[in-house]
PDB file of C-alpha atoms in Angstrom:
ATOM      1  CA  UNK W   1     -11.617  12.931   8.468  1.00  0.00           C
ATOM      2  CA  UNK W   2     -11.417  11.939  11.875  1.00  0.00           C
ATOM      3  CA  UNK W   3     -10.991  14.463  14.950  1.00  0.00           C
ATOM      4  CA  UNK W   4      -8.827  14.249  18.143  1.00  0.00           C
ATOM      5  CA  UNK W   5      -9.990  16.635  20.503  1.00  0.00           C
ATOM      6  CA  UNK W   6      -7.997  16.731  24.046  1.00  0.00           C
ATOM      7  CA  UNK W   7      -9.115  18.066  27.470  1.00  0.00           C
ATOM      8  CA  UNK W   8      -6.735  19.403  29.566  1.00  0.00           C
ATOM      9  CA  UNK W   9      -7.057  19.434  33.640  1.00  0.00           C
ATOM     10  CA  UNK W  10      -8.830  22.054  35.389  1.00  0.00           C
ATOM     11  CA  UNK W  11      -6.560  24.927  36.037  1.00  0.00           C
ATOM     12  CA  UNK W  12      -4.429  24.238  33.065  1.00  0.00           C
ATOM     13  CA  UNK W  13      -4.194  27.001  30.392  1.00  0.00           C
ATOM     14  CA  UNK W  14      -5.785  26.307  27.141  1.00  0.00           C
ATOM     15  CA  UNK W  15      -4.095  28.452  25.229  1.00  0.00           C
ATOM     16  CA  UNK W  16      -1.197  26.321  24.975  1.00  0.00           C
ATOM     17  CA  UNK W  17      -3.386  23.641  23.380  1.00  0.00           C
ATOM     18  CA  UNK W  18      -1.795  22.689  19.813  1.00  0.00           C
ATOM     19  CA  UNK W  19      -3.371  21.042  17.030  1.00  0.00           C
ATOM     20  CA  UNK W  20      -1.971  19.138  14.206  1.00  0.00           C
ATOM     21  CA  UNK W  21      -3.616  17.492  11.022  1.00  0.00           C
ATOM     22  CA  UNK W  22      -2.312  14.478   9.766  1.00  0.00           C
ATOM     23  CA  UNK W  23      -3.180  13.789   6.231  1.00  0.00           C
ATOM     24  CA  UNK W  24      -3.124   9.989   5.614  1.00  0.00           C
ATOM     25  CA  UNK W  25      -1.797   9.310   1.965  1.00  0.00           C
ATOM     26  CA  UNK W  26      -1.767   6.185  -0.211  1.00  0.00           C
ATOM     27  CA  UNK W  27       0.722   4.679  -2.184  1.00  0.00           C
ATOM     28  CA  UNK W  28       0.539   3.051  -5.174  1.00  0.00           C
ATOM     29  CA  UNK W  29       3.144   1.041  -7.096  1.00  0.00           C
ATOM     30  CA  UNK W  30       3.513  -0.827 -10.326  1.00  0.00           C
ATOM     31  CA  UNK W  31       6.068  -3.303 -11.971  1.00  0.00           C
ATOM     32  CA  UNK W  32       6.252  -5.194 -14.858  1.00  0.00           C
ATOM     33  CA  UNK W  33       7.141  -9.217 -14.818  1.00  0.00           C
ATOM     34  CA  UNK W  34      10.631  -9.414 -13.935  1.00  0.00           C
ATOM     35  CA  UNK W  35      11.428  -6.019 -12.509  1.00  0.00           C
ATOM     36  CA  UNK W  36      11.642  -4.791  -9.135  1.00  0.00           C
ATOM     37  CA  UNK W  37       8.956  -2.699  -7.405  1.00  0.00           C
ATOM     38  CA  UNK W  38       9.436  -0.228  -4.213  1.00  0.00           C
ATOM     39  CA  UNK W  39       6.989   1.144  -2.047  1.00  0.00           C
ATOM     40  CA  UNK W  40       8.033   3.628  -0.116  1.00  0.00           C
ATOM     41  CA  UNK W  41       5.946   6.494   2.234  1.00  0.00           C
ATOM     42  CA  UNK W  42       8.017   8.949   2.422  1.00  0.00           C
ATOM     43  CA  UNK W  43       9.473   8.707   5.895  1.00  0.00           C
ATOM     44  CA  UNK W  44       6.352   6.874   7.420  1.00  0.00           C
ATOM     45  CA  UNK W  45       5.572   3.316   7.933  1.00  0.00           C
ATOM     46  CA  UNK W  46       3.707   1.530   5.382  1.00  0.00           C
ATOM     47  CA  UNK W  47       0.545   0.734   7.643  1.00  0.00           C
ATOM     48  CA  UNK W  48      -1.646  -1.585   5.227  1.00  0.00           C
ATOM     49  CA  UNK W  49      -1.708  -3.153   1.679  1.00  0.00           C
ATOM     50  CA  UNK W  50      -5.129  -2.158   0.203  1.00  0.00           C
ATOM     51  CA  UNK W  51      -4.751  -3.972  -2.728  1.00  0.00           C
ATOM     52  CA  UNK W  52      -2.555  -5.948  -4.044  1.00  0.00           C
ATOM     53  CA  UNK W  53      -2.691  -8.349  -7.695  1.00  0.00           C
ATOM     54  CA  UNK W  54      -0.284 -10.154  -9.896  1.00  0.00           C
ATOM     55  CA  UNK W  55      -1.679 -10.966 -13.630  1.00  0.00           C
ATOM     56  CA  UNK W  56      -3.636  -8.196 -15.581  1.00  0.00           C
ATOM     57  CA  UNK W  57      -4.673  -6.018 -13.134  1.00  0.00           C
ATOM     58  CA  UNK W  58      -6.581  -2.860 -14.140  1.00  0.00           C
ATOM     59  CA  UNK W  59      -7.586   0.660 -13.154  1.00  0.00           C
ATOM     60  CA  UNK W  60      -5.214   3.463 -11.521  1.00  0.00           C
ATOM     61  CA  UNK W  61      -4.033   4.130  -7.959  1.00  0.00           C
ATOM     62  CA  UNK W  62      -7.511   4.200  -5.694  1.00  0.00           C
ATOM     63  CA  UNK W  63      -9.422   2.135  -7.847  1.00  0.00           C
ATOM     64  CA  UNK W  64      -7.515  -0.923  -8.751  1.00  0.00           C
ATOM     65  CA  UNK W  65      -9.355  -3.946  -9.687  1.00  0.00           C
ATOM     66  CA  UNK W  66      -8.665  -7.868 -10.487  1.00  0.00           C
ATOM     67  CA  UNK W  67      -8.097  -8.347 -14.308  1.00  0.00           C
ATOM     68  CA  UNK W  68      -9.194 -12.086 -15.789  1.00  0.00           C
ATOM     69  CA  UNK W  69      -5.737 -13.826 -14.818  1.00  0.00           C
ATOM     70  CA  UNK W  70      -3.842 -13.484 -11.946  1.00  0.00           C
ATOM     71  CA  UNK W  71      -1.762 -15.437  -9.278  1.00  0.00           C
ATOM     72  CA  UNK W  72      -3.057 -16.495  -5.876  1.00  0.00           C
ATOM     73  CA  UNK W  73      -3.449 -13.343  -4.248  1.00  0.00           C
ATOM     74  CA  UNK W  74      -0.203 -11.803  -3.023  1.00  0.00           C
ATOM     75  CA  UNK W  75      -1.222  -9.590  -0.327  1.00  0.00           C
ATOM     76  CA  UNK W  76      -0.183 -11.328   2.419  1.00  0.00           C
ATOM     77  CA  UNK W  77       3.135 -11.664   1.133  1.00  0.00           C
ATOM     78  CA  UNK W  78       3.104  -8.211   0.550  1.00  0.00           C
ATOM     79  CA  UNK W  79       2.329  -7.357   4.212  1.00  0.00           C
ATOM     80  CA  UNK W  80       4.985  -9.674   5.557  1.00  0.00           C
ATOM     81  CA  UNK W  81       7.607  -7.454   3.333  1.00  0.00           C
ATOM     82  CA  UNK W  82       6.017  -4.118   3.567  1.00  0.00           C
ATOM     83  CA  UNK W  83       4.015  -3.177   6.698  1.00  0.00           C
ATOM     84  CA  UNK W  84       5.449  -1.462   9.327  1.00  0.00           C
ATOM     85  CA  UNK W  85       8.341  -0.670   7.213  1.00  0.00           C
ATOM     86  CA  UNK W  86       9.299   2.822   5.371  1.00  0.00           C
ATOM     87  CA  UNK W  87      10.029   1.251   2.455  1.00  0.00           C
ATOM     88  CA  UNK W  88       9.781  -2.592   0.806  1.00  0.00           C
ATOM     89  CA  UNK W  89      10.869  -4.064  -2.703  1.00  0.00           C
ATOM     90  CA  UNK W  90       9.476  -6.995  -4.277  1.00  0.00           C
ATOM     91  CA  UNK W  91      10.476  -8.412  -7.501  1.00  0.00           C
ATOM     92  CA  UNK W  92       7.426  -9.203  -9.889  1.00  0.00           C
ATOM     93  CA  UNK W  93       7.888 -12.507 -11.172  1.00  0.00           C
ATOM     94  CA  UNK W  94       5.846 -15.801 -11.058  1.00  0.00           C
ATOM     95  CA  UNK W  95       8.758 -17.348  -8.796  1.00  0.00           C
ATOM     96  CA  UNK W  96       7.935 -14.999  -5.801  1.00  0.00           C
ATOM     97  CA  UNK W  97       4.320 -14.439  -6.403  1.00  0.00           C
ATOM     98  CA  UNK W  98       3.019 -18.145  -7.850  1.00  0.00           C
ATOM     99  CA  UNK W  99       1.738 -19.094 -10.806  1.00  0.00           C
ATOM    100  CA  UNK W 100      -1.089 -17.165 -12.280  1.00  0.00           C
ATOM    101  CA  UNK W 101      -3.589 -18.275 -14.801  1.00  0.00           C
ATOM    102  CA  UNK W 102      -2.017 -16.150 -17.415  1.00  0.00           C
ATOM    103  CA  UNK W 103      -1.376 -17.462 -20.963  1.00  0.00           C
ATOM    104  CA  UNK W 104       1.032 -14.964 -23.498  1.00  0.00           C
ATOM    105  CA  UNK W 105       0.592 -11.885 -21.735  1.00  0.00           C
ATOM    106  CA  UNK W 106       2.771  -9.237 -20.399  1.00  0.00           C
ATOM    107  CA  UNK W 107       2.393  -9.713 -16.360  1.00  0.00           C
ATOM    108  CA  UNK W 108       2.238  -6.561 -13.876  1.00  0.00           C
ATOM    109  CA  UNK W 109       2.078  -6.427 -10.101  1.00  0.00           C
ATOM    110  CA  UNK W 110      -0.016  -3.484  -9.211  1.00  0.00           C
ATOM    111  CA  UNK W 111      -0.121  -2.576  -4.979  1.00  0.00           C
ATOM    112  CA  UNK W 112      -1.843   0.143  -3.051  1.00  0.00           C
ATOM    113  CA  UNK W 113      -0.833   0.847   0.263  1.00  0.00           C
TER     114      UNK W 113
END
């Protein structure tokens, strides 16, 4: 947690010094091949794409990880679409993403942001 502390001029009153905390969230989202997927923060800008993997991805929101197939890695594309925005969408198919090395499996984009 990081702590902003300000100083006011001398002669200025202190007591109207106000303090706010800021909790910085993540967001995580999900699709299967050939749906849609929305991020959205909730009124905030989308600041970063933490991870991002199209394929077999595994693990839950926090603690994603690369599965054994995927396509190139999306995250760029991602942050074109999403940061700096309140919200993105991005459908989950091989046709935006790329090809991935994935043979008769059920495909999933998986972000955190």
């Amino acid at each position: 947690m990081n702590t902003l502390v300000l100083f006011e001029e001398f002669g200025g009153n202190p007591s109207l010094v106000n303090f706010q905390t800021v909790v910085v969230g993540t967001a995580c989202g999900n699709a299967y091949e050939n749906k849609m997927m929305e991020l959205s923060c909730h009124g905030r800008p989308i600041s970063a794409i933490r991870f991002a993997s199209f394929g077999d991805p595994q693990g839950t929101c926090g603690s994603f990880y690369k599965g054994t197939c995927e396509a190139n890695d999306p995250t760029s594309l991602l942050e074109s679409e999403c940061v700096g925005k309140e919200s993105c969408s991005i459908e989950a198919s091989e046709d935006v993403l790329g090809q991935t090395t994935c043979s008769g499996i059920s495909k999933r984009l998986v972000v955190e942001a």
